Coordinates of C-alpha atoms and ligand atoms in Angstrom, one line a residue:
X1013 CA 5.4 -0.1 38.2
X1014 CA 5.7 1.3 41.7
X1015 CA 8.4 -0.2 43.8
X1016 CA 7.0 -3.2 45.7
X1017 CA 7.0 -2.8 49.5
X1018 CA 5.9 -5.0 52.4
X1019 CA 3.5 -2.2 53.4
X1020 CA 2.8 0.9 51.3
X1021 CA 1.7 3.6 53.7
X1022 CA 2.6 6.5 51.4
X1023 CA 0.2 5.5 48.6
X1024 CA -2.5 4.7 51.2
X1025 CA -2.2 8.2 52.7
X1026 CA -2.4 9.9 49.3
X1027 CA -6.0 8.8 49.0
X1028 CA -7.1 10.4 52.3
X1029 CA -4.7 13.2 52.4
X1030 CA -7.2 16.1 52.4
X1031 CA -9.2 14.8 55.4
X1032 CA -5.9 14.1 57.2
X1033 CA -4.6 17.6 56.6
X1034 CA -7.9 19.0 57.9
X1035 CA -7.8 17.1 61.2
X1036 CA -4.1 17.8 61.8
X1037 CA -4.7 21.5 61.3
X1038 CA -7.7 21.4 63.6
X1039 CA -5.8 19.7 66.3
X1040 CA -2.9 22.1 65.9
X1041 CA -5.1 25.1 66.0
X1042 CA -6.7 24.1 69.3
X1043 CA -3.5 22.8 70.8
X1044 CA -5.4 20.1 72.6
X1045 CA -2.9 17.4 72.2
X1046 CA -3.9 15.2 75.2
X1047 CA -7.3 14.0 76.1
X1048 CA -8.9 16.0 73.3
X1049 CA -12.2 15.6 71.6
X1050 CA -10.8 13.4 68.9
X1051 CA -9.8 10.8 71.5
X1052 CA -13.3 10.7 72.9
X1053 CA -15.0 10.5 69.5
X1054 CA -12.6 7.8 68.4
X1055 CA -13.3 5.8 71.5
X1056 CA -17.0 5.8 70.8
X1057 CA -16.7 5.1 67.1
X1058 CA -14.4 2.1 67.8
X1059 CA -16.8 0.8 70.4
X1060 CA -19.6 0.9 67.8
X1061 CA -17.4 -0.7 65.2
X1062 CA -16.3 -3.5 67.4
X1063 CA -19.7 -3.9 69.1
X1064 CA -18.1 -3.7 72.5
X1065 CA -19.2 -1.7 75.7
X1066 CA -15.8 -0.1 76.5
X1067 CA -12.8 1.0 74.6
X1068 CA -9.9 2.4 76.5
X1069 CA -7.4 4.1 74.2
X1070 CA -3.7 3.9 75.3
X1071 CA -0.2 4.6 74.1
X1072 CA 0.6 1.3 72.2
X1073 CA -0.3 -2.3 71.9
X1074 CA 2.3 -3.5 74.4
X1075 CA 0.9 -1.1 77.0
X1076 CA -2.6 -2.4 76.2
X1077 CA -1.5 -5.9 77.1
X1078 CA 0.4 -4.8 80.2
X1079 CA -2.6 -2.8 81.5
X1080 CA -4.9 -5.7 80.8
X1081 CA -2.8 -8.0 82.8
X1082 CA -2.4 -5.5 85.6
X1083 CA -6.1 -5.2 85.9
X1084 CA -6.5 -8.9 86.8
X1085 CA -4.9 -8.6 90.2
X1086 CA -2.5 -11.4 89.7
X1087 CA 0.4 -12.3 92.1
X1088 CA 4.1 -12.8 91.3
X1089 CA 4.6 -16.3 90.0
X1090 CA 1.1 -16.8 88.7
X1091 CA 1.2 -18.5 85.4
X1092 CA -0.1 -17.0 82.1
X1093 CA -0.4 -19.3 79.1
X1094 CA 0.7 -17.8 75.8
X1095 CA 1.9 -19.0 72.4
X1096 CA 5.7 -18.9 71.8
X1097 CA 5.0 -18.3 68.1
X1098 CA 4.1 -14.6 68.3
X1099 CA 5.6 -11.1 68.5
X1100 CA 7.7 -10.6 71.6
X1101 CA 5.4 -8.0 73.1
X1102 CA 2.7 -10.6 73.9
X1103 CA 5.0 -12.6 76.1
X1104 CA 7.3 -9.8 77.4
X1105 CA 4.7 -8.0 79.4
X1106 CA 3.9 -11.2 81.3
X1107 CA 7.5 -11.5 82.6
X1108 CA 7.7 -7.7 83.2
X1109 CA 4.9 -8.0 85.7
X1110 CA 6.6 -10.8 87.6
X1111 CA 4.3 -13.4 86.2
X1112 CA 5.4 -16.6 84.6
X1113 CA 4.9 -17.0 80.8
X1114 CA 4.0 -20.6 80.0
X1115 CA 4.7 -21.2 76.3
X1116 CA 2.5 -23.6 74.4
X1117 CA 2.1 -24.8 70.8
X1118 CA 0.2 -23.4 67.9
X1119 CA -2.0 -25.1 65.4
X1120 CA -0.1 -26.1 62.3
X1121 CA -2.7 -24.8 60.0
X1122 CA -3.9 -21.5 61.6
X1123 CA -0.6 -20.6 63.3
X1124 CA -2.7 -19.8 66.4
X1125 CA -2.5 -21.1 69.9
X1126 CA -3.6 -24.8 70.2
X1127 CA -6.3 -25.4 72.8
X1128 CA -5.1 -29.0 73.4
X1129 CA -1.7 -27.6 74.3
X1130 CA -3.3 -25.0 76.6
X1131 CA -5.2 -27.7 78.4
X1132 CA -2.0 -29.7 79.0
X1133 CA -0.2 -26.7 80.4
X1134 CA -2.9 -25.7 83.0
X1135 CA -1.7 -26.0 86.6
X1136 CA -3.2 -24.7 89.9
X1137 CA -1.1 -21.5 89.3
X1138 CA -2.5 -20.8 85.9
X1139 CA -4.6 -17.6 86.0
X1140 CA -4.9 -16.4 82.4
X1141 CA -4.6 -17.2 78.7
X1142 CA -3.3 -14.8 76.1
X1143 CA -4.4 -16.1 72.7
X1144 CA -2.9 -14.2 69.7
X1145 CA -5.0 -13.9 66.5
X1146 CA -1.8 -14.3 64.5
X1147 CA -1.5 -12.7 61.0
X1148 CA -5.1 -11.7 61.1
X1149 CA -7.0 -14.9 61.7
X1150 CA -8.8 -15.7 64.9
X1151 CA -7.7 -18.4 67.3
X1152 CA -10.1 -21.3 68.2
X1153 CA -11.9 -19.0 70.6
X1154 CA -14.8 -21.4 71.2
X1155 CA -12.5 -24.0 72.7
X1156 CA -10.4 -21.4 74.5
X1157 CA -13.5 -19.9 76.2
X1158 CA -14.8 -23.4 77.1
X1159 CA -11.4 -24.1 78.8
X1160 CA -11.3 -20.7 80.5
X1161 CA -14.8 -21.3 82.0
X1162 CA -13.9 -24.9 83.1
X1163 CA -10.7 -23.8 84.9
X1164 CA -11.7 -20.3 85.9
X1165 CA -9.1 -18.5 83.8
X1166 CA -9.1 -15.0 82.4
X1167 CA -8.7 -14.5 78.7
X1168 CA -6.9 -11.6 77.2
X1169 CA -7.0 -11.6 73.4
X1170 CA -4.0 -10.1 71.6
X1171 CA -5.9 -8.6 68.7
X1172 CA -3.0 -6.4 67.4
X1173 CA -3.0 -8.2 64.0
X1174 CA -6.6 -8.9 63.6
X1175 CA -8.7 -5.8 64.2
X1176 CA -11.9 -6.0 62.2
X1177 CA -11.8 -9.8 61.9
X1178 CA -15.0 -11.6 62.7
X1179 CA -15.6 -14.9 64.5
X1180 CA -18.6 -17.2 64.8
X1181 CA -19.3 -18.3 68.3
X1182 CA -20.7 -21.7 69.2
X1183 CA -24.2 -20.2 69.6
X1184 CA -24.0 -18.9 66.0
X1185 CA -23.4 -15.2 66.9
X1186 CA -20.9 -13.4 64.8
X1187 CA -18.7 -11.1 66.7
X1188 CA -15.5 -9.1 66.2
X1189 CA -12.2 -10.5 67.5
X1190 CA -11.0 -8.8 70.7
X1191 CA -14.5 -8.8 72.1
X1192 CA -14.8 -12.5 73.0
X1193 CA -12.5 -12.9 76.0
X1194 CA -12.5 -10.8 79.1
X1195 CA -10.3 -8.2 77.5
X1196 CA -9.0 -7.5 74.0
X1197 CA -5.9 -5.6 73.2
X1198 CA -4.9 -3.9 69.9
X1199 CA -2.1 -1.8 68.4
X1200 CA -2.3 1.1 66.0
X1201 CA 1.4 0.9 65.0
X1202 CA 1.6 2.4 61.5
X1203 CA 1.8 -0.9 59.7
X1204 CA -1.0 -2.6 61.5
X1205 CA -4.3 -3.0 59.7
X1206 CA -5.6 0.1 61.4
X1207 CA -2.5 2.1 61.9
X1208 CA -1.9 5.7 63.0
X1209 CA 1.1 8.0 62.3
X1210 CA 3.1 7.0 65.4
X1211 CA 2.3 4.7 68.3
X1212 CA -1.2 4.0 69.6
X1213 CA -3.2 1.2 71.1
X1214 CA -6.5 0.3 72.7
X1215 CA -8.0 -2.1 75.1
X1216 CA -11.6 -3.3 75.0
X1217 CA -14.0 -5.1 77.3
X1218 CA -17.6 -5.7 78.0
X1219 CA -16.8 -5.8 81.8
X1220 CA -17.7 -2.5 83.5
X1221 CA -15.5 -3.2 86.5
X1222 CA -12.4 -4.2 84.5
X1223 CA -13.0 -1.1 82.2
X1224 CA -12.9 1.4 85.1
X1225 CA -9.9 -0.3 86.6
X1226 CA -8.0 -0.3 83.3
X1227 CA -8.9 3.3 82.8
X1228 CA -7.4 4.1 86.2
X1229 CA -4.3 2.1 85.6
X1230 CA -3.6 3.8 82.3
X1231 CA -3.8 7.1 84.1
X1232 CA -1.5 6.7 87.1
X1233 CA -4.0 4.7 89.0
X1234 CA -6.0 7.9 89.5
X1235 CA -9.6 7.7 90.6
X1236 CA -10.1 11.4 90.8
X1237 CA -7.6 14.2 90.4
X1238 CA -4.5 13.6 92.6
X1239 CA -6.1 10.6 94.3
X1240 CA -4.1 7.5 93.2
X1241 CA -5.7 4.3 94.4
X1242 CA -3.4 1.8 92.8
X1243 CA 0.0 1.7 91.0
X1244 CA -0.6 2.5 87.4
X1245 CA 1.2 3.9 84.5
X1246 CA 1.0 6.7 82.0
X1247 CA -0.4 5.4 78.7
X1248 CA -2.4 7.7 76.5
X1249 CA -3.4 7.9 72.9
X1250 CA -2.9 11.5 71.8
X1251 CA -5.5 13.7 70.1
X1252 CA -3.6 13.9 66.8
X1253 CA -3.4 10.1 66.4
X1254 CA -7.0 9.7 67.4
X1255 CA -8.0 12.2 64.7
X1256 CA -6.0 10.2 62.1
X1257 CA -7.5 6.9 63.4
X1258 CA -11.1 8.3 63.1
X1259 CA -10.5 8.8 59.4
X1260 CA -8.9 5.5 58.9
X1261 CA -11.5 3.6 60.9
X1262 CA -14.1 4.7 58.3
X1263 CA -11.9 3.1 55.6
X1264 CA -11.1 0.0 57.6
X1265 CA -13.6 -2.4 56.0
X1266 CA -12.5 -1.4 52.5
X1267 CA -8.9 -1.7 53.6
X1268 CA -9.6 -5.3 54.8
X1269 CA -11.3 -6.1 51.5
X1270 CA -8.3 -4.9 49.6
X1271 CA -6.1 -7.2 51.7
X1272 CA -8.5 -10.1 51.0
X1273 CA -8.4 -9.4 47.3
X1274 CA -4.6 -9.5 47.3
X1275 CA -4.8 -12.7 49.3
X1276 CA -7.1 -14.4 46.8
X1277 CA -4.8 -13.4 44.0
X1278 CA -1.9 -15.1 45.8
X1279 CA -4.1 -18.2 46.6
X1280 CA -5.0 -18.7 43.0
X1281 CA -1.4 -18.2 41.8
X1282 CA 0.0 -20.8 44.2
X1283 CA -2.9 -23.3 44.1
X1284 CA -1.1 -25.8 41.9
X1285 CA 2.2 -25.7 43.7
X1286 CA 2.7 -28.6 46.0
X1287 CA 5.7 -27.1 47.8
X1288 CA 3.7 -24.0 48.9
X1289 CA 0.9 -24.1 51.5
X1290 CA -1.2 -20.9 51.3
X1291 CA -2.8 -19.6 54.5
X1292 CA -5.5 -21.9 55.9
X1293 CA -8.9 -20.3 56.7
X1294 CA -10.8 -21.7 59.7
X1295 CA -14.5 -22.0 59.2
X1296 CA -15.3 -19.8 62.2
X1297 CA -12.9 -16.9 61.5
X1298 CA -12.8 -14.3 58.8
X1299 CA -9.1 -13.7 58.0
X1300 CA -8.1 -10.0 57.7
X1301 CA -4.6 -10.8 56.4
X1302 CA -2.3 -8.6 58.5
X1303 CA 0.2 -10.9 56.9
X1304 CA -0.1 -13.3 54.0
X1305 CA 2.2 -16.1 55.2
X1306 CA 3.2 -19.2 53.3
X1307 CA 4.4 -22.5 54.8
X1308 CA 7.1 -24.0 52.6
X1309 CA 7.7 -27.7 52.1
X1310 CA 10.8 -29.1 50.4
X1311 CA 12.0 -25.7 49.4
X1312 CA 14.4 -23.6 51.4
X1313 CA 12.7 -20.6 53.0
X1314 CA 15.9 -18.5 53.4
X1315 CA 16.9 -19.2 49.8
X1316 CA 13.5 -18.0 48.6
X1317 CA 13.8 -14.9 50.8
X1318 CA 17.2 -14.0 49.2
X1319 CA 16.0 -14.9 45.7
X1320 CA 13.0 -12.5 46.1
X1321 CA 15.3 -9.8 47.5
X1322 CA 17.6 -10.1 44.5
X1323 CA 14.6 -9.4 42.3
X1324 CA 13.7 -6.3 44.4
X1325 CA 10.8 -8.1 46.1
X1326 CA 10.6 -7.8 49.9
X1327 CA 9.5 -10.6 52.1
X1328 CA 9.7 -11.1 55.8
X1329 CA 10.1 -13.9 58.3
X1330 CA 7.6 -13.5 61.2
X1331 CA 9.0 -14.8 63.5
X1332 CA 12.5 -16.3 63.1
X1333 CA 13.1 -17.0 66.8
X1334 CA 10.1 -18.1 68.9
X1335 CA 9.7 -16.6 72.4
X1336 CA 10.6 -19.7 74.3
X1337 CA 14.1 -19.6 72.6
X1338 CA 14.7 -15.9 73.5
X1339 CA 17.5 -15.1 76.0
X1340 CA 15.0 -12.8 77.7
X1341 CA 13.2 -15.9 79.1
X1342 CA 16.2 -18.0 80.0
X1343 CA 15.6 -17.5 83.7
X1344 CA 12.2 -19.1 83.3
X1345 CA 13.8 -22.3 82.0
X1346 CA 11.7 -21.9 78.8
X1347 CA 14.6 -23.1 76.7
X1348 CA 13.8 -26.6 77.9
X1349 CA 10.2 -26.3 76.7
X1350 CA 9.6 -28.6 73.8
X1351 CA 7.6 -27.0 71.1
X1352 CA 8.5 -28.9 68.0
X1353 CA 5.7 -27.5 65.8
X1354 CA 6.7 -23.9 66.7
X1355 CA 10.3 -24.7 65.9
X1356 CA 9.3 -26.3 62.7
X1357 CA 7.2 -23.3 61.6
X1358 CA 9.8 -20.7 62.4
X1359 CA 12.0 -22.4 59.8
X1360 CA 9.3 -22.7 57.1
X1361 CA 7.1 -19.6 57.1
X1362 CA 7.6 -16.6 54.9
X1363 CA 5.3 -13.5 54.5
X1364 CA 4.8 -11.8 51.2
X1365 CA 4.0 -8.2 50.6
X1366 CA 0.5 -7.5 52.0
X1367 CA -1.2 -4.1 52.1
X1368 CA -4.1 -2.1 50.8
X1369 CA -2.3 -0.7 47.7
X1370 CA -1.0 -3.8 45.9
X1371 CA -1.6 -3.6 42.2
X1372 CA -2.3 -6.5 39.9
X1373 CA 1.0 -6.1 38.0
X1374 CA 2.9 -6.1 41.4
X1375 CA 1.1 -9.2 42.5
X1376 CA 1.8 -10.8 39.1
X1377 CA 5.5 -10.1 39.4
X1378 CA 5.6 -11.4 43.0
X1379 CA 3.8 -14.6 42.3
X1380 CA 5.8 -15.2 39.0
X1381 CA 9.1 -14.7 40.8
X1382 CA 8.1 -17.1 43.6
X1383 CA 7.1 -19.7 41.0
X1384 CA 10.3 -19.2 39.1
X1385 CA 12.2 -20.0 42.3
X1386 CA 10.1 -23.1 42.9
X1387 CA 10.6 -24.4 39.4
X1388 CA 14.3 -23.7 39.4
Ligands
PLP1079 C1 2.3 -5.1 67.1 C2 2.0 -6.2 68.1 C3 2.0 -5.9 69.5 C4 2.5 -4.7 70.1 O1 2.0 -3.5 69.6 P1 2.8 -2.1 69.8 O2 1.8 -1.1 69.4 O3 4.0 -2.2 68.8 O4 3.3 -2.0 71.2 C5 1.6 -6.9 70.3 N1 1.2 -8.2 69.9 C6 1.2 -8.4 68.5 C7 0.8 -9.8 68.1 C8 1.6 -7.5 67.6 O5 1.7 -7.8 66.3

């Protein structure tokens, strides 16, 4: 049996190696490393895949979020509502831009930002909401969009973990996550569901005005060559990464199916175990399992983590310290924010190996070892 890994990118690459070699050689032979044809082609193909009007490739997912926030024309001290239970990048860019992150609760079942908690946090300084489709499942976007309309707030979806996921809107339309709010941001970090061989990211929107503004911001605020209309940054997806992403985008739906198959194997194996809660699926959202995350009851999460490690089975804690408890945000007084559910979850969640190359014998060993621990 192959060694079990959280993510097995080597085995995944083996299956597409010839086309990857071809595109890398092509890019090398033209030496068009920046703004090359692969970037333009990928942009169009991702627009088609997502069913969105504009895709703006950029250097990474964190930049995508930063550029999105910069495009809204917010002022220092404006408040942006975000979950505390997320990867730090979501919340960090808010503070970086001189805005105030306002941390709210997540839903106990979906791990995603809780609309009721958002509503409670809205003040006259609130300008935007950044929902995170955590672990690959969409937030309650119908309620979030209703709130944003009611209070005139912008919505930036952090779609870094959920690219390819679908969501059913209140009107019955089925759309891709990242295309529901004003702006959607994603990351092509290698271990993401659509990952490249380095850093990469993208922003998407159906809003023409925001699109051209974000394109400018990502390129030094430049409207035409050497004319800089606003303060921007330098954030590009390179041609080599775009070439890789074009190949992997064609595989994405089958990658997501592989993840779902692994998830159902886990589901079945843990169905009878009262101490283990498998990932909840909301009716509106199609989970793409960036992570397969259990919530444990009456068993010690860290003990399980160590027990698995002793048996050569990796597992991860996403995320052990929520954003509102990070030193980084101490000056915002966020340590005083009470988010009991978030704190509760950070002590009880554990993510099992999840990727496109999991084999049945690996899944069997993982689930048997977890069961052995529970029954100990
Ligand atoms: C990965 C990730 C990011 C940041 O993406 P990078 O490409 O690493 O900058 C942002 N938000 C979430 C939820 C993520 O998982």
